[in-house]
Amino acid sequence: MLVDSHCHLNMSEFSNDLEDVISKAKNNNIGGILTICTQLKELKELKSISKKHQNIWYSGGVHPNNIKEYIDNKLNIITEYANDKNFVAIGETGLDYYYENPKIEIQKNSFIKHINMARELGLPIIVHTRDADKDTIDILKTEYKKGEFKGVIHCFSASEELAMEALDINFYISVSGIVTFKNAENIRQTIKKVPLDKLLVETDAPYLAPVPLRGKPNEPSYI
């Protein structure tokens, strides 16, 4: 049995065929799916999807690219879902410096707030990091010293240094279809050094379909 540890079933790409997508995944021996929150307004819909389907879980958080302002108080809505048995993680959160004007300090503040919430609720945190290795490492190490928390570096495309630092605090590393891309040799070499019991797989669907399906909408059955 495989688990798609990160996808987005509420995205518009699945609006017309979600039932078929879920059915195809089950027929391909996908035993569970974690559908990920990227902004707080998605929580109600994600809860509804997980309630309707067995072995579909969901998370709660704000993707760094969706942060408009410091959202300290607004994040508290996540705690309202914490007692739902299908709510299993905080995020996705993290740092993304790929685009211009990334609002670095606001991203950092949000990331730390998510970590605090994950620590308090005893739930794992789902970390998105792009072009932000140093700050991601610094925040994870600094916060871990304040109190342990669990988590995963999702859609791993970072440096070997970040992978090793994450493993040092007992994090998981999750691999997406990127690992199949022609120019991803450095990622493949790093992943070879990740212990199997710390390795997860994900689609990040509807994004990042693996070779030979690259360019098509991704879905959990492609794991």
Short mmCIF file of C-alpha atoms in Angstrom, two decimals:
data_model
loop_
_atom_site.label_atom_id
_atom_site.label_comp_id
_atom_site.label_asym_id
_atom_site.label_seq_id
_atom_site.Cartn_x
_atom_site.Cartn_y
_atom_site.Cartn_z
CA MET A 1 0.00 0.00 0.00
CA LEU A 2 1.16 3.52 -0.83
CA VAL A 3 0.02 6.85 0.59
CA ASP A 4 0.00 10.09 -1.36
CA SER A 5 1.30 12.30 1.43
CA HIS A 6 0.60 15.61 -0.31
CA CYS A 7 -1.94 16.67 -2.92
CA HIS A 8 -4.68 19.26 -3.40
CA LEU A 9 -7.99 17.55 -4.12
CA ASN A 10 -9.96 20.80 -3.81
CA MET A 11 -8.19 22.47 -6.73
CA SER A 12 -10.24 23.42 -9.79
CA GLU A 13 -8.50 20.77 -11.93
CA PHE A 14 -10.50 18.13 -10.02
CA SER A 15 -13.83 19.94 -9.87
CA ASN A 16 -15.43 17.85 -12.61
CA ASP A 17 -13.97 14.41 -11.90
CA LEU A 18 -12.95 14.20 -8.24
CA GLU A 19 -14.84 10.95 -7.65
CA ASP A 20 -13.11 9.32 -10.62
CA VAL A 21 -9.70 10.57 -9.45
CA ILE A 22 -10.23 9.10 -5.98
CA SER A 23 -11.53 5.83 -7.44
CA LYS A 24 -8.51 5.52 -9.76
CA ALA A 25 -6.18 6.04 -6.82
CA LYS A 26 -7.82 3.27 -4.80
CA ASN A 27 -7.72 0.95 -7.81
CA ASN A 28 -3.99 1.63 -8.07
CA ASN A 29 -3.43 0.48 -4.46
CA ILE A 30 -3.21 3.98 -3.00
CA GLY A 31 -4.35 3.28 0.53
CA GLY A 32 -4.54 6.86 1.76
CA ILE A 33 -4.41 10.45 0.58
CA LEU A 34 -3.51 13.61 2.49
CA THR A 35 -5.07 16.68 0.89
CA ILE A 36 -3.29 19.88 1.84
CA CYS A 37 -4.54 23.31 2.86
CA THR A 38 -2.90 26.37 1.29
CA GLN A 39 -5.22 29.06 2.66
CA LEU A 40 -7.63 29.09 5.57
CA LYS A 41 -10.77 29.48 3.46
CA GLU A 42 -10.14 25.95 2.11
CA LEU A 43 -10.55 24.25 5.49
CA LYS A 44 -14.31 23.69 5.32
CA GLU A 45 -14.12 22.14 1.85
CA LEU A 46 -11.18 19.91 2.77
CA LYS A 47 -13.04 18.69 5.84
CA SER A 48 -16.05 17.86 3.66
CA ILE A 49 -13.91 15.85 1.20
CA SER A 50 -12.25 13.88 4.00
CA LYS A 51 -15.57 13.17 5.70
CA LYS A 52 -17.07 11.82 2.51
CA HIS A 53 -14.21 9.45 1.65
CA GLN A 54 -12.48 6.83 3.77
CA ASN A 55 -8.71 7.22 4.29
CA ILE A 56 -8.55 10.78 3.06
CA TRP A 57 -7.10 13.20 5.60
CA TYR A 58 -6.44 16.93 5.52
CA SER A 59 -4.25 19.66 6.99
CA GLY A 60 -4.63 23.32 7.91
CA GLY A 61 -2.30 26.19 7.15
CA VAL A 62 -1.31 29.07 4.89
CA HIS A 63 1.15 28.61 2.03
CA PRO A 64 3.86 31.32 2.12
CA ASN A 65 2.77 32.61 -1.29
CA ASN A 66 -0.75 33.18 0.05
CA ILE A 67 0.27 35.41 2.95
CA LYS A 68 -1.12 38.90 2.45
CA GLU A 69 -0.30 40.20 5.91
CA TYR A 70 0.81 38.95 9.32
CA ILE A 71 -1.94 36.46 10.13
CA ASP A 72 -1.18 35.65 13.76
CA ASN A 73 -4.72 35.81 15.08
CA LYS A 74 -6.42 34.44 11.97
CA LEU A 75 -4.47 31.19 12.26
CA ASN A 76 -6.35 30.37 15.44
CA ILE A 77 -9.24 29.07 13.33
CA ILE A 78 -7.11 25.99 12.70
CA THR A 79 -7.55 24.91 16.31
CA GLU A 80 -11.29 24.54 15.67
CA TYR A 81 -10.46 21.57 13.42
CA ALA A 82 -7.91 19.93 15.70
CA ASN A 83 -10.38 17.47 17.25
CA ASP A 84 -11.49 16.13 13.87
CA LYS A 85 -9.96 12.65 13.47
CA ASN A 86 -9.26 13.37 9.80
CA PHE A 87 -7.31 16.55 10.58
CA VAL A 88 -3.73 15.29 10.87
CA ALA A 89 -1.19 18.06 10.17
CA ILE A 90 -0.37 21.78 10.20
CA GLY A 91 0.50 23.40 6.89
CA GLU A 92 1.55 23.75 4.33
CA THR A 93 3.74 26.55 5.58
CA GLY A 94 7.34 27.61 5.16
CA LEU A 95 9.39 29.98 3.03
CA ASP A 96 9.31 30.72 -0.68
CA TYR A 97 11.76 33.29 -2.06
CA TYR A 98 11.32 32.34 -5.72
CA TYR A 99 9.15 35.32 -6.63
CA GLU A 100 9.98 39.00 -6.38
CA ASN A 101 8.87 40.82 -3.22
CA PRO A 102 8.53 37.64 -1.15
CA LYS A 103 7.68 39.47 2.12
CA ILE A 104 10.45 37.61 3.90
CA GLU A 105 9.79 38.77 7.46
CA ILE A 106 6.06 38.10 7.17
CA GLN A 107 6.81 34.60 5.84
CA LYS A 108 9.18 33.93 8.72
CA ASN A 109 6.65 35.11 11.30
CA SER A 110 3.94 32.93 9.78
CA PHE A 111 6.26 29.91 9.62
CA ILE A 112 7.15 30.24 13.30
CA LYS A 113 3.49 30.66 14.25
CA HIS A 114 2.65 27.44 12.39
CA ILE A 115 5.50 25.65 14.21
CA ASN A 116 4.20 26.85 17.57
CA MET A 117 0.75 25.56 16.71
CA ALA A 118 2.12 22.20 15.55
CA ARG A 119 4.07 21.89 18.79
CA GLU A 120 1.07 22.79 20.94
CA LEU A 121 -1.31 20.43 19.13
CA GLY A 122 1.19 17.60 18.83
CA LEU A 123 0.72 17.43 15.07
CA PRO A 124 3.37 17.25 12.33
CA ILE A 125 4.14 20.34 10.29
CA ILE A 126 4.30 20.30 6.48
CA VAL A 127 7.15 22.51 5.28
CA HIS A 128 7.33 24.11 1.85
CA THR A 129 10.75 25.61 1.06
CA ARG A 130 11.97 27.08 -2.22
CA ASP A 131 15.12 29.14 -2.71
CA ALA A 132 15.21 29.63 1.06
CA ASP A 133 17.45 26.86 2.40
CA LYS A 134 19.47 28.91 4.88
CA ASP A 135 16.50 30.61 6.54
CA THR A 136 14.53 27.35 6.59
CA ILE A 137 17.41 25.57 8.35
CA ASP A 138 17.89 28.43 10.80
CA ILE A 139 14.22 28.55 11.79
CA LEU A 140 13.85 24.78 12.11
CA LYS A 141 16.97 24.44 14.28
CA THR A 142 16.17 27.47 16.44
CA GLU A 143 12.58 26.45 17.03
CA TYR A 144 13.47 22.81 17.68
CA LYS A 145 15.76 23.90 20.51
CA LYS A 146 12.76 25.63 22.11
CA GLY A 147 10.74 22.41 22.03
CA GLU A 148 10.53 19.36 19.82
CA PHE A 149 8.02 19.07 16.99
CA LYS A 150 7.43 16.64 14.13
CA GLY A 151 7.32 17.34 10.43
CA VAL A 152 8.17 16.76 6.81
CA ILE A 153 9.97 18.69 4.09
CA HIS A 154 7.45 18.29 1.31
CA CYS A 155 8.19 18.18 -2.44
CA PHE A 156 11.90 18.02 -1.73
CA SER A 157 13.96 20.08 -4.18
CA ALA A 158 16.47 21.67 -1.82
CA SER A 159 20.11 21.10 -0.93
CA GLU A 160 21.66 18.05 0.67
CA GLU A 161 22.50 20.27 3.65
CA LEU A 162 18.84 21.03 4.27
CA ALA A 163 17.93 17.35 3.97
CA MET A 164 20.55 16.32 6.50
CA GLU A 165 19.61 19.10 8.92
CA ALA A 166 15.96 18.05 8.67
CA LEU A 167 16.84 14.42 9.31
CA ASP A 168 18.86 15.51 12.36
CA ILE A 169 15.66 16.75 13.98
CA ASN A 170 13.85 13.55 13.02
CA PHE A 171 11.91 15.05 10.10
CA TYR A 172 10.72 13.13 7.07
CA ILE A 173 11.66 13.92 3.48
CA SER A 174 8.91 13.69 0.85
CA VAL A 175 9.65 13.13 -2.84
CA SER A 176 7.46 14.35 -5.68
CA GLY A 177 7.50 13.83 -9.45
CA ILE A 178 10.38 16.31 -9.64
CA VAL A 179 12.74 13.44 -8.84
CA THR A 180 11.95 11.97 -12.28
CA PHE A 181 12.86 15.14 -14.18
CA LYS A 182 15.96 15.07 -16.38
CA ASN A 183 17.65 17.98 -14.58
CA ALA A 184 17.03 16.59 -11.07
CA GLU A 185 20.19 14.48 -10.72
CA ASN A 186 21.31 16.41 -7.62
CA ILE A 187 17.99 15.67 -5.95
CA ARG A 188 18.25 11.98 -6.83
CA GLN A 189 21.72 11.79 -5.31
CA THR A 190 20.49 13.43 -2.10
CA ILE A 191 17.45 11.17 -1.84
CA LYS A 192 19.72 8.11 -2.02
CA LYS A 193 21.12 9.24 1.35
CA VAL A 194 17.72 9.43 3.04
CA PRO A 195 16.90 6.37 5.18
CA LEU A 196 13.88 4.51 3.83
CA ASP A 197 12.04 4.89 7.13
CA LYS A 198 12.29 8.67 6.73
CA LEU A 199 11.18 8.79 3.09
CA LEU A 200 7.65 9.70 1.97
CA VAL A 201 6.18 9.99 -1.52
CA GLU A 202 3.71 12.53 -2.85
CA THR A 203 2.20 13.80 -6.07
CA ASP A 204 1.54 17.45 -5.13
CA ALA A 205 -1.34 16.96 -7.57
CA PRO A 206 -2.54 18.59 -9.71
CA TYR A 207 1.04 19.85 -10.12
CA LEU A 208 4.34 18.18 -11.05
CA ALA A 209 3.22 15.07 -12.91
CA PRO A 210 6.15 12.64 -13.18
CA VAL A 211 7.86 11.52 -16.35
CA PRO A 212 6.44 10.27 -18.72
CA LEU A 213 3.27 12.18 -17.80
CA ARG A 214 5.00 15.52 -17.34
CA GLY A 215 2.89 18.41 -18.61
CA LYS A 216 -0.42 16.72 -17.81
CA PRO A 217 -2.51 17.36 -14.69
CA ASN A 218 -1.15 15.18 -11.91
CA GLU A 219 -3.32 12.97 -9.70
CA PRO A 220 -2.83 10.59 -6.75
CA SER A 221 -2.96 7.45 -8.88
CA TYR A 222 0.35 8.54 -10.47
CA ILE A 223 2.26 8.09 -7.20
#
